[in-house]
C-alpha cells in the first residue's frame, strides 16, 4: 500500500513567460514521492530538476498542472504556503550561502521562529536538529556560522531546515563543491536521516556512483520531462540513453556492459563495486589456475 | 516575483546608421540637444528639436514605443509639474475646478515644461537604446580622459561601470536564490507593516553582502593574476574611431541645433 | 627539459585572517616542465591551494624559494613578468570573468599587457579556438553554462601567452558535462600547446589524464608519481580518504583476492582489456 506525500501532475512551467527570453523548464511532469522512500532525481544542468523541486514546496507556481502535498492541492484557496514549506523542507544548493545570523543557534532557529513556535519549542528544535546532523550544540551554538569550516557550515544550513521538523527533506546537490571527505560525511548524514530518523528524502545528484549506492528509486529528467523512472538497477540498464543525456552510468556498470560487448556476459544489473567483485572474482579465479603466482606482483 | 525578469540596460541591438555611430558622437550630440532644450523658449523650437529626436529614432528603427517607455517612470512628476503650472501660474482664467483656477499662461508654461522634460529623456534614451553598455562605457571613458589631468578618474569609472554591468545579473540571480531559500525556511516578505518588512530583508541582505564581498575579493585576485594594474599602459581590443559618418552627423546636428536656438 | 616552475623546499606559515582558508606548507619541492600536466590532489586544508598561489607570487614562501623561468617570486621587480608567465584559473568561474562579453573578457589580460589591438584580436580568436568556444565571442558571460564560463576563463589566461597555467579546482563547481569539457581542455593545453599545466583538484578520478600526480596531505607531499604508480597504492589512498575510480578499486580488490590481473587499471577500457585477455587465455587452456 502506498502513501503518496508529494504528487505532481502534468506540470508545465516557463521562466520569463511572455518575454523574448522565455524558456520552458518543465513540460508535463508527473512525479510522485511516497512516504518513507529515498529518491534521487538525476539529470544534466538545465534538465528541470531544480525547477521541479521548487514546485514541491510552492516556491514556484505551475503554469498549468497541479501539485499536491499530503493529498491537498497546494494552490487551492485557503492553503497556507508556509505550512507546505514546513512539511516539505527544501535545502538549496550551497545552502551555507543563506546563513545570516550572528550565532549558529540563532540561524537554525530562524525557521522555527518564522513558524511561530514558542521559545522553548524553538530551543528544543534547534538542539534536536543539531544532534541529528552531528553538530555539538554546546561547542557551537554561540559561535558565528561564518567562522566554521565549509562542511560545518553546510550542516548548520541543513539543520536550519531540519529544525522545522519537515516530513520530506529535499536536497539539491548536497555535496556540491565538497572534497571527498566532506562528501562522504554529508552522504552518511543523509543515509542516517533516512534510516535512523525515518525521513522521506528527495536528493538531486550528479554522481551516478552515489545514487547507485544510496537511492531506492531514480527519477531521470531530460529537457524538462521525466524520461525514466525506477530502481537504480533498472535505470542503469539504459546506458546509451543515459550517456546521450550527458549522465552516464556507474563505472562498474559500464565495465560489465563493455565486457558483455566483448562476448563476456557475466551479469547484468551490476551497479556497485561489491556486486562487480562477487560477479567477477569466481570467473577470474576459475581461469587463473596458472596465473596464481602473479598475484600481488 | 521573479528578479531575473528585470531587464538590464535597455540596449536594442541593430545595424542602423544611428547604431553605427561612434558612442562618443552619440553622447556629445545628446548633450548638444539637451543644452539646446534648456536654451530655447518658443514652442516652435521645441517642435523643431522634437522633430530631430523623433527623426533620429525613426532612422534607428527602434520602435518609438521603446523610447516613450522611458517616460513612464517620470509620468507622475510630469503630471504634477503640469498641474502646478496650470493652476498656480498667474494669467487669464480658462476654466475652474471648485476654487482653483486654470490659466492660459499656466497651460502654455505647463506644456513647455512637459515637452522639455519628455524630449530630454527621449534624447538620452535614444543614446542608451542604440548603444551597447560596453560601447557606452568605452565612449564615456574616452570622453572623460582629457579630464584626468584635473583628477577625474576616467579609467576607474569605466572599469567600475563594466564590473557593475557584468555582476548585476549574477547578483540578481543570487538575490532570487537567497530569497527562495529563506522562504523555504518560512520567511515572509509580503505581509506586515514597513518596519516588519524592513526587518524581513535582513536574512536576504546579510548573505548577499557576504557573497558580494567574497566575489569582490576573488575578482580582485583574478584581475591581479591577469596583470591588471590600473589604466596606465593599457591597450584596448576595440578601438573607437570617428569616421565620415560621425563627422557628418556632428556637423549636421550641431548646425541644426544652432539654427534652432538662433532663429526660433 | 628545463622546468618552467621550480618549487624548492617551500614552507609557508600562515598567520591571522579567516579560518581554514589558507593552509600551511611544510618543506614542499616540485618541478613542472613545459608540456607536462601535473595533477595536485588533496582535501581541503591539505595545502594544495596554498601551493598553487605560490606559483604566481600571490603568496611568497616563509622559507624556501619558488622560481618561475629562473625568476625568484620574492623579487618584486619581476612580479608582472611572473604573472604573465604563470596564468591562474580559479574555482568559481563567475568571480573571475571581468567583462560583459566573452571576447572582451579574453582580451582583458592582453589589454593589461599593452598588446596592440590587432594582435589582441588575433590572440582572442586563437585562445577561443583552443578552448573550443569560437562563435561565442559576443555572448554575455551569465548566459553561458559553468563549463563554458570556465573555458572562457582559461582562454583569458591563454591569450596572455603564458608558459605555465595553474588551475585551482577548476571543476569543483561544475556538473559532470562541464567537468569533462574542462578536463579535455586542460589536457590539450599541455599536449598541443606545450604549456606546463598544474591542475589542482579534489577528485582522484580527474588525475587519470595527468602525466604526474602529486597527492598532498597536511601541507606535505604524501605521494608522487605517474597515475598508475599512485593508484597502485590504494592502502595509502584509502588512509587519505581519496576517492579512487571504481575500476581501480575493483581491480585492487580482485587482485587482493587472488585474481591474476596484470596491472592497476586507470580506465574502464584498460580493465576490460585485461579481463578479456585473461579469460581468453584461460579459455584457450581449458
Short mmCIF file of C-alpha atoms in Angstrom, two decimals, chain C:
data_model
loop_
_atom_site.label_atom_id
_atom_site.label_comp_id
_atom_site.label_asym_id
_atom_site.label_seq_id
_atom_site.Cartn_x
_atom_site.Cartn_y
_atom_site.Cartn_z
CA UNK C 1 63.78 19.79 -20.29
CA UNK C 2 64.28 22.86 -18.12
CA UNK C 3 61.43 23.25 -15.66
CA UNK C 4 59.13 26.25 -16.01
CA UNK C 5 58.36 26.19 -12.30
CA UNK C 6 60.70 25.09 -9.57
CA UNK C 7 59.42 24.93 -6.00
CA UNK C 8 62.35 24.39 -3.62
CA UNK C 9 61.83 23.31 -0.01
CA UNK C 10 58.96 25.72 0.44
CA UNK C 11 57.35 26.16 3.81
CA UNK C 12 54.60 28.63 4.44
CA UNK C 13 53.16 29.54 7.78
CA UNK C 14 50.00 31.41 7.85
CA UNK C 15 49.04 33.95 10.47
CA UNK C 16 45.72 35.66 11.03
CA UNK C 17 42.78 36.07 8.66
CA UNK C 18 39.80 33.83 8.01
CA UNK C 19 39.67 30.32 9.44
CA UNK C 20 40.64 27.34 7.38
CA UNK C 21 41.05 29.42 4.25
CA UNK C 22 44.79 29.08 3.88
CA UNK C 23 46.86 26.16 4.97
CA UNK C 24 50.46 25.79 5.80
CA UNK C 25 53.06 24.15 3.58
CA UNK C 26 55.87 22.06 5.02
CA UNK C 27 59.04 21.64 3.00
CA UNK C 28 57.43 21.11 -0.40
CA UNK C 29 59.57 20.67 -3.51
CA UNK C 30 58.19 20.27 -7.02
CA UNK C 31 59.21 20.91 -10.61
CA UNK C 32 56.91 21.33 -13.60
CA UNK C 33 58.18 21.30 -17.18
CA UNK C 34 56.60 22.64 -20.37
CA UNK C 35 54.07 20.27 -21.94
CA UNK C 36 53.61 18.41 -18.70
CA UNK C 37 50.25 18.03 -16.93
CA UNK C 38 50.68 17.67 -13.17
CA UNK C 39 47.63 16.96 -11.03
CA UNK C 40 47.85 18.07 -7.41
CA UNK C 41 45.28 16.26 -5.29
CA UNK C 42 44.23 16.64 -1.72
CA UNK C 43 41.43 17.54 0.66
CA UNK C 44 40.53 21.00 1.83
CA UNK C 45 43.28 22.05 4.17
CA UNK C 46 45.92 19.84 2.56
CA UNK C 47 47.82 22.89 1.32
CA UNK C 48 47.17 22.35 -2.37
CA UNK C 49 45.63 25.77 -2.97
CA UNK C 50 48.36 27.45 -0.95
CA UNK C 51 50.90 25.74 -3.15
CA UNK C 52 49.06 26.95 -6.27
CA UNK C 53 49.07 30.54 -5.05
CA UNK C 54 52.86 30.38 -4.60
CA UNK C 55 53.32 29.72 -8.28
CA UNK C 56 52.46 33.22 -9.45
CA UNK C 57 53.54 35.16 -6.39
CA UNK C 58 50.12 35.67 -4.84
CA UNK C 59 51.90 34.14 -1.83
CA UNK C 60 55.63 34.27 -1.14
CA UNK C 61 57.21 31.40 0.85
CA UNK C 62 58.07 31.78 4.51
CA UNK C 63 61.09 29.54 3.89
CA UNK C 64 62.46 28.18 0.62
CA UNK C 65 62.07 29.62 -2.87
CA UNK C 66 59.85 29.39 -5.92
CA UNK C 67 61.43 30.05 -9.32
CA UNK C 68 59.46 30.84 -12.45
CA UNK C 69 61.74 30.51 -15.51
CA UNK C 70 64.58 31.28 -13.11
CA UNK C 71 62.88 34.35 -11.62
CA UNK C 72 62.52 34.19 -7.85
CA UNK C 73 58.95 35.05 -6.79
CA UNK C 74 60.45 37.09 -3.95
CA UNK C 75 61.83 39.55 -6.48
CA UNK C 76 59.11 42.19 -6.58
CA UNK C 77 60.58 43.88 -9.62
CA UNK C 78 59.75 40.75 -11.64
CA UNK C 79 56.19 40.42 -10.28
CA UNK C 80 54.43 41.24 -13.55
CA UNK C 81 56.81 39.10 -15.62
CA UNK C 82 56.00 36.23 -13.29
CA UNK C 83 52.24 36.79 -13.50
CA UNK C 84 52.48 36.94 -17.28
CA UNK C 85 54.44 33.68 -17.35
CA UNK C 86 52.16 31.80 -14.96
CA UNK C 87 48.45 32.18 -15.63
CA UNK C 88 45.89 31.28 -12.95
CA UNK C 89 42.38 29.90 -13.31
CA UNK C 90 40.25 29.85 -10.16
CA UNK C 91 37.43 27.73 -8.81
CA UNK C 92 34.41 29.97 -9.26
CA UNK C 93 34.02 30.88 -12.93
CA UNK C 94 31.63 33.69 -12.04
CA UNK C 95 34.16 35.52 -9.96
CA UNK C 96 36.97 35.73 -12.49
CA UNK C 97 35.18 36.97 -15.58
CA UNK C 98 35.54 40.74 -15.63
CA UNK C 99 33.90 41.93 -18.82
CA UNK C 100 30.37 41.83 -20.19
CA UNK C 101 31.13 39.83 -23.33
CA UNK C 102 33.27 36.76 -23.91
CA UNK C 103 35.73 38.41 -26.32
CA UNK C 104 36.16 41.46 -24.10
CA UNK C 105 36.97 39.21 -21.20
CA UNK C 106 39.52 37.16 -23.10
CA UNK C 107 41.07 40.45 -24.22
CA UNK C 108 41.38 41.71 -20.65
CA UNK C 109 44.82 40.16 -19.97
CA UNK C 110 46.46 41.23 -23.25
CA UNK C 111 44.97 44.71 -22.77
CA UNK C 112 46.65 44.91 -19.39
CA UNK C 113 49.94 43.92 -21.01
CA UNK C 114 49.65 46.73 -23.55
CA UNK C 115 49.43 44.41 -26.55
CA UNK C 116 48.47 46.27 -29.79
CA UNK C 117 44.77 45.94 -30.78
CA UNK C 118 45.26 43.88 -33.95
CA UNK C 119 47.45 41.45 -32.04
CA UNK C 120 44.83 41.26 -29.23
CA UNK C 121 42.22 40.35 -31.83
CA UNK C 122 44.45 37.56 -33.15
CA UNK C 123 45.12 36.22 -29.66
CA UNK C 124 41.46 36.34 -28.64
CA UNK C 125 40.40 34.36 -31.71
CA UNK C 126 43.19 31.85 -31.23
CA UNK C 127 42.51 31.42 -27.49
CA UNK C 128 38.80 30.90 -28.06
CA UNK C 129 39.50 28.30 -30.70
CA UNK C 130 41.88 26.40 -28.36
CA UNK C 131 39.15 26.13 -25.70
CA UNK C 132 36.56 25.38 -28.37
CA UNK C 133 34.46 28.48 -27.74
CA UNK C 134 34.68 30.06 -31.20
CA UNK C 135 31.28 31.50 -32.08
CA UNK C 136 30.56 32.75 -28.56
CA UNK C 137 32.58 35.99 -28.93
CA UNK C 138 29.64 38.30 -28.28
CA UNK C 139 27.86 36.18 -25.68
CA UNK C 140 27.23 37.56 -22.22
CA UNK C 141 29.05 35.50 -19.57
CA UNK C 142 25.98 34.99 -17.38
CA UNK C 143 24.20 33.24 -20.25
CA UNK C 144 26.88 30.52 -20.52
CA UNK C 145 26.99 27.15 -18.74
CA UNK C 146 29.51 26.59 -15.96
CA UNK C 147 31.81 24.57 -18.19
CA UNK C 148 31.67 27.24 -20.89
CA UNK C 149 32.43 30.01 -18.39
CA UNK C 150 35.39 28.10 -17.08
CA UNK C 151 36.69 27.60 -20.62
CA UNK C 152 36.35 31.34 -21.23
CA UNK C 153 38.41 31.91 -18.09
CA UNK C 154 41.04 29.52 -19.46
CA UNK C 155 41.01 31.36 -22.82
CA UNK C 156 41.54 34.62 -20.94
CA UNK C 157 44.70 33.15 -19.50
CA UNK C 158 45.91 31.57 -22.77
CA UNK C 159 45.60 34.96 -24.51
CA UNK C 160 48.41 36.20 -22.28
CA UNK C 161 50.67 33.54 -23.83
CA UNK C 162 51.81 32.05 -20.51
CA UNK C 163 54.39 29.29 -20.23
CA UNK C 164 52.51 27.73 -17.33
CA UNK C 165 48.85 27.61 -16.32
CA UNK C 166 47.79 26.79 -12.77
CA UNK C 167 44.15 25.77 -12.37
CA UNK C 168 42.91 25.89 -8.78
CA UNK C 169 40.00 23.43 -8.56
CA UNK C 170 38.54 24.49 -11.90
CA UNK C 171 35.97 21.68 -11.87
CA UNK C 172 34.75 21.85 -8.25
CA UNK C 173 31.59 23.78 -9.08
CA UNK C 174 30.75 22.11 -12.39
CA UNK C 175 28.39 19.31 -13.36
CA UNK C 176 29.83 16.16 -15.00
CA UNK C 177 29.39 17.51 -18.53
CA UNK C 178 31.14 20.78 -17.69
CA UNK C 179 33.79 18.85 -15.83
CA UNK C 180 34.71 16.66 -18.77
CA UNK C 181 34.76 19.69 -21.12
CA UNK C 182 37.22 21.45 -18.86
CA UNK C 183 39.34 18.31 -18.31
CA UNK C 184 39.70 17.74 -22.05
CA UNK C 185 40.75 21.38 -22.49
CA UNK C 186 43.29 21.11 -19.69
CA UNK C 187 44.85 18.02 -21.26
CA UNK C 188 45.11 19.78 -24.64
CA UNK C 189 46.88 22.79 -23.12
CA UNK C 190 49.79 20.56 -22.17
CA UNK C 191 49.83 18.19 -25.13
CA UNK C 192 49.06 20.56 -28.01
CA UNK C 193 50.24 23.92 -26.70
CA UNK C 194 53.30 22.71 -24.79
CA UNK C 195 52.24 24.64 -21.68
CA UNK C 196 53.25 23.47 -18.22
CA UNK C 197 49.91 22.76 -16.55
CA UNK C 198 49.25 22.36 -12.84
CA UNK C 199 45.74 21.08 -12.15
CA UNK C 200 44.64 21.30 -8.53
CA UNK C 201 41.64 19.10 -7.69
CA UNK C 202 39.70 17.17 -5.07
CA UNK C 203 38.91 14.40 -7.43
CA UNK C 204 41.19 11.43 -7.79
CA UNK C 205 39.48 10.29 -10.99
CA UNK C 206 40.50 13.56 -12.67
CA UNK C 207 44.13 12.61 -12.17
CA UNK C 208 43.86 9.73 -14.64
CA UNK C 209 44.66 12.10 -17.52
CA UNK C 210 47.71 13.63 -15.86
CA UNK C 211 51.34 12.85 -16.62
CA UNK C 212 52.20 13.07 -12.97
CA UNK C 213 50.16 13.05 -9.77
CA UNK C 214 51.11 14.77 -6.54
CA UNK C 215 48.99 13.86 -3.51
CA UNK C 216 49.09 16.37 -0.68
CA UNK C 217 48.08 15.94 2.95
CA UNK C 218 48.77 18.18 5.92
CA UNK C 219 50.93 20.58 3.93
CA UNK C 220 53.29 17.87 2.68
CA UNK C 221 53.57 15.80 -0.45
CA UNK C 222 52.26 12.39 0.61
CA UNK C 223 52.62 10.57 -2.71
CA UNK C 224 54.04 11.39 -6.11
CA UNK C 225 54.31 9.50 -9.38
CA UNK C 226 52.54 8.57 -12.58
CA UNK C 227 48.80 8.00 -12.17
CA UNK C 228 49.39 4.24 -12.30
CA UNK C 229 52.08 4.36 -9.64
CA UNK C 230 49.87 6.44 -7.36
CA UNK C 231 46.69 4.45 -7.96
CA UNK C 232 48.58 1.22 -7.21
CA UNK C 233 48.81 2.26 -3.57
CA UNK C 234 45.19 2.03 -2.53
CA UNK C 235 46.04 1.50 1.12
CA UNK C 236 47.66 4.91 1.30
CA UNK C 237 44.92 6.50 -0.77
CA UNK C 238 42.26 4.99 1.44
CA UNK C 239 44.02 6.26 4.53
CA UNK C 240 43.82 9.71 2.95
CA UNK C 241 40.07 9.22 2.20
CA UNK C 242 40.62 9.82 -1.51
CA UNK C 243 38.03 8.63 -3.99
CA UNK C 244 39.73 6.08 -6.20
CA UNK C 245 37.93 5.37 -9.51
CA UNK C 246 35.62 2.36 -9.24
CA UNK C 247 37.59 0.26 -11.74
CA UNK C 248 40.82 0.84 -9.85
CA UNK C 249 39.19 -0.13 -6.58
CA UNK C 250 37.60 -3.18 -8.15
CA UNK C 251 40.87 -4.33 -9.71
CA UNK C 252 42.65 -3.86 -6.41
CA UNK C 253 40.05 -5.96 -4.59
CA UNK C 254 40.18 -8.63 -7.28
CA UNK C 255 43.96 -8.79 -7.15
CA UNK C 256 43.94 -8.92 -3.35
CA UNK C 257 41.53 -11.87 -3.55
CA UNK C 258 43.85 -13.71 -5.94
CA UNK C 259 42.72 -12.77 -9.43
CA UNK C 260 45.85 -12.52 -11.60
CA UNK C 261 45.23 -9.13 -13.17
CA UNK C 262 48.47 -7.80 -14.64
CA UNK C 263 48.27 -4.13 -13.69
CA UNK C 264 46.41 -1.42 -11.86
CA UNK C 265 43.89 -0.18 -14.45
CA UNK C 266 43.07 3.51 -14.71
CA UNK C 267 40.10 3.32 -17.04
CA UNK C 268 37.21 1.01 -17.82
CA UNK C 269 38.81 0.19 -21.19
CA UNK C 270 42.03 -0.98 -19.55
CA UNK C 271 40.26 -3.32 -17.15
CA UNK C 272 38.07 -4.66 -19.97
CA UNK C 273 41.22 -5.43 -21.98
CA UNK C 274 42.91 -7.13 -19.03
CA UNK C 275 39.92 -9.28 -18.14
CA UNK C 276 39.29 -10.21 -21.76
CA UNK C 277 42.94 -11.17 -22.23
CA UNK C 278 42.94 -13.22 -19.04
CA UNK C 279 39.70 -15.03 -19.70
CA UNK C 280 40.61 -15.53 -23.35
CA UNK C 281 43.88 -17.16 -22.27
CA UNK C 282 42.09 -19.27 -19.67
CA UNK C 283 39.52 -20.36 -22.22
CA UNK C 284 42.23 -21.49 -24.63
CA UNK C 285 43.94 -23.51 -21.90
CA UNK C 286 40.81 -25.40 -20.91
#
